[in-house]
Amino acid sequence: MSEGFTEWLRSRSDEQLRLLAMSRPELITPVPANVPGLAARAGTPSAIGRALDRLDGFTLAVAETLVVFPPGELKAAIRRATGAAPGTDAALTRALAVLTEMALVDDDRHLAPGVREALDPPAGLGQPAAHVFRHDQPVAVKLADPGAVRKLIGQVGPQARAALDELAWGPPSGRVPNARREVSVETAQSPIEQLLARGLIGAIGDDTVTLPREVGLVLRDDRLHRDLSPVPPPLEGSARRADLAARTAAGQAFGFVRAVEELCEIWSVDPPGVLRTGGLAVRDLRRAAQQLDVPEWTAALVIEVAHAAGLVATGGPADAEWLPTPAYDAWRARHTEDRWETVARAWLTLDRVPGLAGGRDDRDRLLNVLHPDLRRGAAAEIRRRVLSVVAATDLAPSRESVLARLTWERPRRRGAHLATMTEFALREAEVVGLTGLGVMSPHGRALLAGQKAADPLAPLLPEPVDHVVLQADLTAVAPGPLTGELDRWLGLAADIESKGGATVYRFAESSIRRVLDAGQSAEEILAMLARHSTTPVPQPLAYLVSDVARRHGRLRVGTASSYLRCDDPAVLDELLADRRAGALRMRRLAPTVLVSKASRATMLDSLRAMGYAPVAESLEGDVLITRADARRAEAQPIRQVNGVFAPEAEVVTAAIRALRAGDAALLSRPAPVGEPGGAVPRTPATATISALQEAIRQGSRVWIGYLDSQGQATSRILEPARIEGGYLTAYDETRAAIHRFVLHRITGVADVN
């Protein structure tokens, strides 16, 4: 690691180091022991790769330009690449500020250690001539002179020049049979041989040639990038009325909340099963789509968001069913705008891609809803980036325009999946209600900014009504969204016939029977209808309720898990009188038939334990030959991880304080020979324990040195909680989490205040 880079980092102010840690949080996780440790970590390939991934297209181009041109020529090179477009100088100043803040470039515009290697080859250029040829070969020396390169290019024919132009802007390599052939200017026959003879291309393999970097720069007229823009591409789209878009988004938000609630209500009484490998079966997804009256991809989105919000989870026997959770009951009792904010935030931070449900993975396996394979690490970040682009304009931007902006903002992260996930994010944002007619809504902007989104949404939502209009054709018309209690009752007493601005419910024998099965009488049903109807209860509806109630309950159906049949009634009498059979709770239905709530297997085991020899039989009366059931592993609950790691300001401040303290200790005394990691707090074991116990009593923070499993020294800022069993349990401010630390690995304790 360069000593100059370490000294430059040491000379940075605390505020500059804080900005570095905020822009590159991996550098303080965990906190390095000192500034040399920070410099070493900042120069690792993985850390540099993450930092470069966060750069926009123009800033990345500036860094690539510094790989090829010296700092003094940077401004001229950038102006050539942009064609001296307006705003180039200001954009260059901002880009250099970002690169300096992220410690990728120092104050003298020199690249930090490791950055040059990470960016090589830059901008699609080939390798330098000294790497393609031996550095002492005449051709390598000749190519170092741009004038000589132009002269060589002028000597080749049109076809050879066309081949050079094709390689100029990348990729700089191509396949050529027998690339290492011996050829001279006099013996060259084909266009490729003309280029090989003059060193304008060089062999880097038996069948591969490349364009040397010096030749590529001449062909590009010393422009490292083609059509470089100092500003992001403009967002293009359709204009929409702001008030209409906001109301449309609010309507979508209301509909999404209703869909989640309707799904949970359906699954409360008829839960689908959990697949053995986890997730939801395709047939259950299709049934949910039919019940919600939405496309399958929308149903998948509703299910995934309900699960991410904690409203749905695995339950039932051995977690074999998808059921609403107790959190659903609390969520249902809240106002609509608050309920929407809960599910919308769950969608925004969801690390899964619902749009992939129904597709196939790399092994041609079906991807089911709620299956762990739908998890994608970049899903939440891409979703937020897409919405940030939409929020940057008052238009309804096109998908292509959004994708172009995303590519410019993070050119190193443009992958084959970006276009697909962008499309998913745009259509899902419309369904969830963050956008309306493609325009970001006020409540969507608030949610994206981390503010309370329920406040701007509440005035846009329709007021719930507590009445319906009963009609003589056995229908009820709800002129708007119903209150929660009336909506749930009417959903039980009638079937939805149509949705829209007004919802039409139809009463039928089956729906009235549902209310009676729920324990209400005909009088209570009619009273409920009369209380919430703006018109008198129609006579046909009253007759329907009375007629169904009169016939309700004439036949009684009970539950019996097994039966016992015997041709000799005396044997059954003996069993009924036996106290040992009391746990089976048997009842006689006929002289030769007993029924029990116990299962067939329990009945067989109990009777055999009592000295009988029963056999099992099928519904047809045939004797069953049993064998052991195949065992299955229980489905595990799907783990949900939301959000992207971002350090809190207090954690960063504590980390910088610990870093400065460690560096001061390093400068005040040399590290002992063989000491891992340099200077960290070091105190005797007894003093370490005493200091930790005192911090626990006072509730104060401490700075400790800690050796990891590889023996590397790190620094931590802790709030100790307790010491027991050779472990320290403490809140680790450098990681914003509670951890247990092995006491004998703590090298020492120091005060951070």
Short mmCIF file of C-alpha atoms in Angstrom, two decimals, residues 332-671:
data_model
loop_
_atom_site.label_atom_id
_atom_site.label_comp_id
_atom_site.label_asym_id
_atom_site.label_seq_id
_atom_site.Cartn_x
_atom_site.Cartn_y
_atom_site.Cartn_z
CA ARG A 332 -57.20 -4.47 9.61
CA ALA A 333 -58.40 -2.21 12.44
CA ARG A 334 -56.30 0.75 11.27
CA HIS A 335 -57.27 3.50 8.83
CA THR A 336 -56.93 2.78 5.12
CA GLU A 337 -54.08 5.23 4.60
CA ASP A 338 -52.08 3.69 7.46
CA ARG A 339 -52.74 0.20 6.15
CA TRP A 340 -51.52 1.24 2.72
CA GLU A 341 -48.33 2.73 4.09
CA THR A 342 -47.54 -0.56 5.84
CA VAL A 343 -47.94 -2.71 2.73
CA ALA A 344 -46.36 -0.14 0.40
CA ARG A 345 -43.26 0.11 2.57
CA ALA A 346 -43.07 -3.69 2.67
CA TRP A 347 -43.13 -3.72 -1.14
CA LEU A 348 -40.52 -0.97 -1.43
CA THR A 349 -38.03 -2.86 0.77
CA LEU A 350 -38.92 -6.33 -0.50
CA ASP A 351 -35.83 -8.35 -1.45
CA ARG A 352 -37.88 -10.65 -3.67
CA VAL A 353 -39.15 -10.29 -7.26
CA PRO A 354 -42.85 -11.27 -7.46
CA GLY A 355 -42.80 -10.79 -11.24
CA LEU A 356 -40.60 -13.87 -11.63
CA ALA A 357 -43.34 -16.14 -10.25
CA GLY A 358 -44.52 -18.59 -12.87
CA GLY A 359 -41.24 -18.46 -14.78
CA ARG A 360 -38.36 -20.91 -14.88
CA ASP A 361 -34.93 -20.80 -13.29
CA ASP A 362 -31.62 -21.78 -14.86
CA ARG A 363 -32.41 -25.45 -14.27
CA ASP A 364 -35.84 -25.15 -15.89
CA ARG A 365 -37.58 -25.47 -12.52
CA LEU A 366 -40.83 -23.61 -11.92
CA LEU A 367 -40.58 -20.55 -9.68
CA ASN A 368 -43.55 -20.54 -7.29
CA VAL A 369 -44.96 -17.63 -5.35
CA LEU A 370 -43.47 -17.35 -1.82
CA HIS A 371 -40.65 -19.70 -2.82
CA PRO A 372 -37.15 -18.81 -1.54
CA ASP A 373 -35.81 -18.82 -5.11
CA LEU A 374 -37.61 -15.53 -5.83
CA ARG A 375 -35.13 -13.69 -3.63
CA ARG A 376 -32.75 -11.34 -5.44
CA GLY A 377 -30.17 -9.32 -3.54
CA ALA A 378 -30.46 -6.24 -5.78
CA ALA A 379 -34.27 -6.19 -5.96
CA ALA A 380 -34.89 -3.51 -3.32
CA GLU A 381 -32.09 -1.28 -4.60
CA ILE A 382 -33.22 -1.44 -8.23
CA ARG A 383 -36.83 -0.82 -7.21
CA ARG A 384 -35.85 2.29 -5.27
CA ARG A 385 -33.62 3.53 -8.10
CA VAL A 386 -36.45 3.13 -10.61
CA LEU A 387 -38.85 5.08 -8.42
CA SER A 388 -36.25 7.79 -7.83
CA VAL A 389 -35.99 8.26 -11.58
CA VAL A 390 -39.78 8.46 -11.94
CA ALA A 391 -39.93 10.95 -9.06
CA ALA A 392 -37.37 13.18 -10.79
CA THR A 393 -39.91 14.30 -13.40
CA ASP A 394 -43.53 15.39 -13.58
CA LEU A 395 -44.01 13.30 -16.72
CA ALA A 396 -44.93 9.65 -17.07
CA PRO A 397 -41.51 8.46 -18.32
CA SER A 398 -41.29 5.60 -20.77
CA ARG A 399 -39.63 2.34 -19.81
CA GLU A 400 -36.82 2.92 -22.29
CA SER A 401 -36.19 6.39 -20.89
CA VAL A 402 -36.04 5.10 -17.32
CA LEU A 403 -33.72 2.29 -18.34
CA ALA A 404 -31.38 4.71 -20.13
CA ARG A 405 -31.19 6.90 -17.03
CA LEU A 406 -30.51 3.89 -14.77
CA THR A 407 -27.74 2.74 -17.11
CA TRP A 408 -26.12 6.18 -17.00
CA GLU A 409 -26.37 6.35 -13.20
CA ARG A 410 -24.75 2.93 -12.64
CA PRO A 411 -23.06 1.79 -15.89
CA ARG A 412 -21.12 -1.01 -14.19
CA ARG A 413 -24.38 -2.51 -12.87
CA ARG A 414 -26.22 -2.77 -16.15
CA GLY A 415 -27.00 -6.44 -16.50
CA ALA A 416 -29.43 -8.57 -18.45
CA HIS A 417 -31.79 -8.54 -15.47
CA LEU A 418 -31.94 -4.73 -15.20
CA ALA A 419 -34.46 -4.26 -18.01
CA THR A 420 -36.74 -6.99 -16.64
CA MET A 421 -36.63 -5.73 -13.07
CA THR A 422 -37.22 -2.17 -14.25
CA GLU A 423 -40.37 -3.26 -16.05
CA PHE A 424 -41.53 -5.16 -12.96
CA ALA A 425 -40.91 -2.15 -10.72
CA LEU A 426 -42.86 0.24 -12.98
CA ARG A 427 -45.95 -1.95 -13.31
CA GLU A 428 -45.95 -2.96 -9.63
CA ALA A 429 -45.65 0.68 -8.52
CA GLU A 430 -48.81 1.41 -10.50
CA VAL A 431 -50.72 -1.47 -8.90
CA VAL A 432 -49.54 -0.73 -5.36
CA GLY A 433 -50.50 2.92 -5.83
CA LEU A 434 -47.22 4.82 -5.69
CA THR A 435 -47.77 6.03 -9.25
CA GLY A 436 -50.90 7.00 -11.11
CA LEU A 437 -50.97 7.02 -14.91
CA GLY A 438 -47.20 6.57 -14.74
CA VAL A 439 -46.61 9.74 -12.65
CA MET A 440 -45.21 9.62 -9.11
CA SER A 441 -47.94 10.54 -6.62
CA PRO A 442 -47.51 12.84 -3.60
CA HIS A 443 -47.83 9.93 -1.18
CA GLY A 444 -45.40 7.94 -3.32
CA ARG A 445 -42.83 10.74 -3.08
CA ALA A 446 -43.30 10.87 0.69
CA LEU A 447 -42.82 7.13 1.01
CA LEU A 448 -39.68 7.25 -1.13
CA ALA A 449 -38.28 10.07 1.02
CA GLY A 450 -38.86 8.11 4.22
CA GLN A 451 -41.62 10.44 5.37
CA LYS A 452 -45.11 9.56 6.62
CA ALA A 453 -46.98 8.72 3.42
CA ALA A 454 -50.40 8.34 5.05
CA ASP A 455 -50.84 12.11 5.48
CA PRO A 456 -50.83 13.11 1.77
CA LEU A 457 -52.83 10.00 0.88
CA ALA A 458 -55.69 10.48 3.35
CA PRO A 459 -57.36 13.48 1.57
CA LEU A 460 -57.32 11.59 -1.74
CA LEU A 461 -59.11 8.49 -0.48
CA PRO A 462 -62.89 8.21 -0.75
CA GLU A 463 -64.80 8.48 2.51
CA PRO A 464 -66.18 5.10 3.66
CA VAL A 465 -69.96 4.83 3.83
CA ASP A 466 -72.07 2.84 6.29
CA HIS A 467 -75.13 2.26 4.09
CA VAL A 468 -76.24 0.38 0.96
CA VAL A 469 -79.22 0.52 -1.36
CA LEU A 470 -81.30 -2.69 -1.23
CA GLN A 471 -83.17 -3.55 -4.43
CA ALA A 472 -86.05 -5.89 -5.21
CA ASP A 473 -83.87 -8.10 -7.46
CA LEU A 474 -82.03 -9.41 -4.38
CA THR A 475 -79.05 -7.06 -4.86
CA ALA A 476 -77.47 -4.37 -2.74
CA VAL A 477 -75.55 -1.42 -4.20
CA ALA A 478 -72.73 0.11 -2.13
CA PRO A 479 -72.28 3.72 -3.39
CA GLY A 480 -68.68 3.79 -2.19
CA PRO A 481 -66.17 1.94 -0.01
CA LEU A 482 -67.92 0.49 3.02
CA THR A 483 -66.83 0.74 6.61
CA GLY A 484 -64.84 -2.21 7.87
CA GLU A 485 -67.59 -3.88 9.89
CA LEU A 486 -70.28 -3.50 7.21
CA ASP A 487 -67.90 -4.57 4.47
CA ARG A 488 -66.98 -7.80 6.26
CA TRP A 489 -70.60 -8.58 7.14
CA LEU A 490 -71.88 -7.93 3.64
CA GLY A 491 -69.05 -9.99 2.18
CA LEU A 492 -70.35 -12.87 4.30
CA ALA A 493 -74.06 -12.34 3.59
CA ALA A 494 -73.83 -11.73 -0.18
CA ASP A 495 -71.65 -12.43 -3.21
CA ILE A 496 -69.92 -9.62 -5.12
CA GLU A 497 -71.45 -9.37 -8.58
CA SER A 498 -69.49 -6.39 -9.92
CA LYS A 499 -66.89 -3.88 -8.75
CA GLY A 500 -66.17 -0.31 -9.71
CA GLY A 501 -67.25 3.06 -8.44
CA ALA A 502 -70.18 1.24 -6.84
CA THR A 503 -70.05 -2.39 -5.73
CA VAL A 504 -73.04 -4.64 -6.42
CA TYR A 505 -73.73 -7.51 -4.02
CA ARG A 506 -76.22 -10.32 -4.73
CA PHE A 507 -78.04 -12.28 -2.03
CA ALA A 508 -78.65 -15.99 -2.57
CA GLU A 509 -79.55 -19.06 -0.54
CA SER A 510 -75.88 -20.00 -0.20
CA SER A 511 -74.86 -16.55 1.05
CA ILE A 512 -77.74 -16.33 3.56
CA ARG A 513 -76.80 -19.80 4.75
CA ARG A 514 -73.25 -18.55 5.44
CA VAL A 515 -74.59 -15.93 7.85
CA LEU A 516 -76.83 -18.47 9.57
CA ASP A 517 -73.87 -20.83 9.90
CA ALA A 518 -71.97 -17.96 11.54
CA GLY A 519 -74.54 -17.95 14.35
CA GLN A 520 -76.92 -15.16 13.37
CA SER A 521 -80.69 -15.61 13.30
CA ALA A 522 -83.13 -14.45 10.64
CA GLU A 523 -84.24 -11.58 12.87
CA GLU A 524 -80.67 -10.39 13.34
CA ILE A 525 -80.01 -10.54 9.59
CA LEU A 526 -83.09 -8.49 8.75
CA ALA A 527 -82.30 -5.99 11.52
CA MET A 528 -78.76 -5.55 10.16
CA LEU A 529 -80.11 -4.96 6.66
CA ALA A 530 -82.71 -2.47 7.86
CA ARG A 531 -80.12 -0.55 9.91
CA HIS A 532 -77.70 -0.08 7.00
CA SER A 533 -80.13 0.34 4.08
CA THR A 534 -81.37 3.67 2.77
CA THR A 535 -84.51 1.89 1.52
CA PRO A 536 -86.87 -0.55 3.28
CA VAL A 537 -85.90 -4.21 3.10
CA PRO A 538 -87.55 -5.53 -0.11
CA GLN A 539 -90.17 -8.25 0.39
CA PRO A 540 -88.35 -10.82 -1.85
CA LEU A 541 -85.21 -10.46 0.28
CA ALA A 542 -87.16 -10.80 3.54
CA TYR A 543 -88.90 -13.93 2.19
CA LEU A 544 -85.53 -15.37 1.11
CA VAL A 545 -84.02 -14.87 4.57
CA SER A 546 -87.06 -16.33 6.34
CA ASP A 547 -87.31 -19.33 4.01
CA VAL A 548 -83.64 -20.24 4.31
CA ALA A 549 -83.73 -19.79 8.08
CA ARG A 550 -86.85 -22.02 8.39
CA ARG A 551 -85.06 -24.91 6.68
CA HIS A 552 -81.70 -24.26 8.30
CA GLY A 553 -80.60 -26.87 10.83
CA ARG A 554 -83.16 -29.61 10.18
CA LEU A 555 -80.38 -32.01 9.34
CA ARG A 556 -77.47 -32.32 11.77
CA VAL A 557 -73.94 -33.20 10.67
CA GLY A 558 -71.28 -34.20 13.16
CA THR A 559 -67.69 -35.33 13.06
CA ALA A 560 -66.48 -38.89 13.39
CA SER A 561 -62.90 -39.74 12.55
CA SER A 562 -63.41 -43.53 12.63
CA TYR A 563 -66.03 -46.22 13.08
CA LEU A 564 -66.05 -49.70 14.58
CA ARG A 565 -68.16 -52.45 13.00
CA CYS A 566 -68.85 -55.89 14.49
CA ASP A 567 -71.44 -58.54 13.64
CA ASP A 568 -71.78 -59.44 17.34
CA PRO A 569 -73.51 -56.59 19.28
CA ALA A 570 -72.41 -58.18 22.56
CA VAL A 571 -68.76 -57.41 21.78
CA LEU A 572 -69.64 -53.77 21.22
CA ASP A 573 -71.62 -53.71 24.49
CA GLU A 574 -68.52 -55.03 26.24
CA LEU A 575 -66.40 -52.28 24.71
CA LEU A 576 -68.80 -49.52 25.73
CA ALA A 577 -68.73 -50.83 29.30
CA ASP A 578 -64.91 -51.02 29.42
CA ARG A 579 -63.38 -48.05 31.25
CA ARG A 580 -60.20 -48.36 29.22
CA ALA A 581 -62.17 -47.33 26.12
CA GLY A 582 -63.39 -44.09 27.68
CA ALA A 583 -60.71 -42.01 25.95
CA LEU A 584 -62.04 -43.13 22.55
CA ARG A 585 -65.43 -41.40 23.20
CA MET A 586 -67.43 -43.91 21.20
CA ARG A 587 -71.14 -43.59 20.39
CA ARG A 588 -73.49 -46.25 19.09
CA LEU A 589 -75.21 -45.41 15.79
CA ALA A 590 -76.61 -48.89 15.18
CA PRO A 591 -76.57 -52.23 17.04
CA THR A 592 -73.44 -53.26 15.13
CA VAL A 593 -71.76 -49.84 14.54
CA LEU A 594 -69.89 -47.50 16.88
CA VAL A 595 -68.28 -44.16 15.89
CA SER A 596 -65.44 -42.28 17.56
CA LYS A 597 -63.64 -38.94 17.29
CA ALA A 598 -60.33 -40.76 17.53
CA SER A 599 -58.47 -41.42 14.31
CA ARG A 600 -58.42 -44.85 12.74
CA ALA A 601 -54.79 -45.38 13.74
CA THR A 602 -55.52 -44.41 17.36
CA MET A 603 -58.55 -46.71 17.41
CA LEU A 604 -56.50 -49.65 16.13
CA ASP A 605 -53.65 -49.09 18.62
CA SER A 606 -56.01 -48.68 21.59
CA LEU A 607 -58.07 -51.78 20.83
CA ARG A 608 -54.93 -53.86 20.31
CA ALA A 609 -53.60 -52.63 23.66
CA MET A 610 -56.87 -53.79 25.25
CA GLY A 611 -56.34 -57.31 23.89
CA TYR A 612 -58.50 -57.17 20.77
CA ALA A 613 -57.35 -57.89 17.22
CA PRO A 614 -59.05 -55.35 14.95
CA VAL A 615 -58.24 -54.75 11.30
CA ALA A 616 -58.65 -51.60 9.22
CA GLU A 617 -61.05 -51.48 6.29
CA SER A 618 -61.67 -49.12 3.40
CA LEU A 619 -64.90 -47.28 2.54
CA GLU A 620 -65.81 -50.25 0.37
CA GLY A 621 -65.35 -52.63 3.30
CA ASP A 622 -62.13 -54.19 2.04
CA VAL A 623 -59.36 -55.02 4.51
CA LEU A 624 -56.46 -52.53 4.21
CA ILE A 625 -52.85 -53.61 4.10
CA THR A 626 -50.93 -50.77 5.73
CA ARG A 627 -47.32 -49.69 5.46
CA ALA A 628 -45.27 -46.88 6.99
CA ASP A 629 -46.07 -43.42 5.58
CA ALA A 630 -43.31 -41.62 3.67
CA ARG A 631 -41.75 -38.85 5.80
CA ARG A 632 -41.34 -35.32 4.58
CA ALA A 633 -39.26 -32.44 5.92
CA GLU A 634 -41.34 -29.63 7.37
CA ALA A 635 -41.48 -26.47 5.29
CA GLN A 636 -39.46 -23.70 6.88
CA PRO A 637 -40.87 -20.16 7.19
CA ILE A 638 -39.59 -17.90 4.45
CA ARG A 639 -37.06 -15.43 5.84
CA GLN A 640 -37.58 -11.83 4.84
CA VAL A 641 -34.68 -9.39 4.77
CA ASN A 642 -35.63 -5.83 3.99
CA GLY A 643 -33.59 -2.81 3.04
CA VAL A 644 -30.01 -2.07 2.06
CA PHE A 645 -27.20 -1.55 4.57
CA ALA A 646 -26.57 2.12 5.27
CA PRO A 647 -24.67 3.22 8.38
CA GLU A 648 -26.26 5.64 10.79
CA ALA A 649 -24.59 8.97 11.36
CA GLU A 650 -23.88 8.19 15.03
CA VAL A 651 -22.24 4.90 14.10
CA VAL A 652 -20.02 6.61 11.53
CA THR A 653 -19.02 9.32 14.02
CA ALA A 654 -18.08 6.68 16.60
CA ALA A 655 -16.12 4.75 13.99
CA ILE A 656 -14.10 7.82 12.98
CA ARG A 657 -13.37 8.55 16.63
CA ALA A 658 -12.11 5.00 17.15
CA LEU A 659 -10.05 5.21 13.95
CA ARG A 660 -8.39 8.44 15.08
CA ALA A 661 -7.69 7.02 18.52
CA GLY A 662 -6.08 3.93 17.05
CA ASP A 663 -3.98 6.00 14.69
CA ALA A 664 -2.83 8.26 17.51
CA ALA A 665 -1.76 5.21 19.48
CA LEU A 666 0.09 3.88 16.45
CA LEU A 667 1.98 7.14 15.97
CA SER A 668 2.79 7.49 19.66
CA ARG A 669 4.52 4.11 19.89
CA PRO A 670 5.71 1.56 17.34
CA ALA A 671 3.78 -1.69 17.13
#
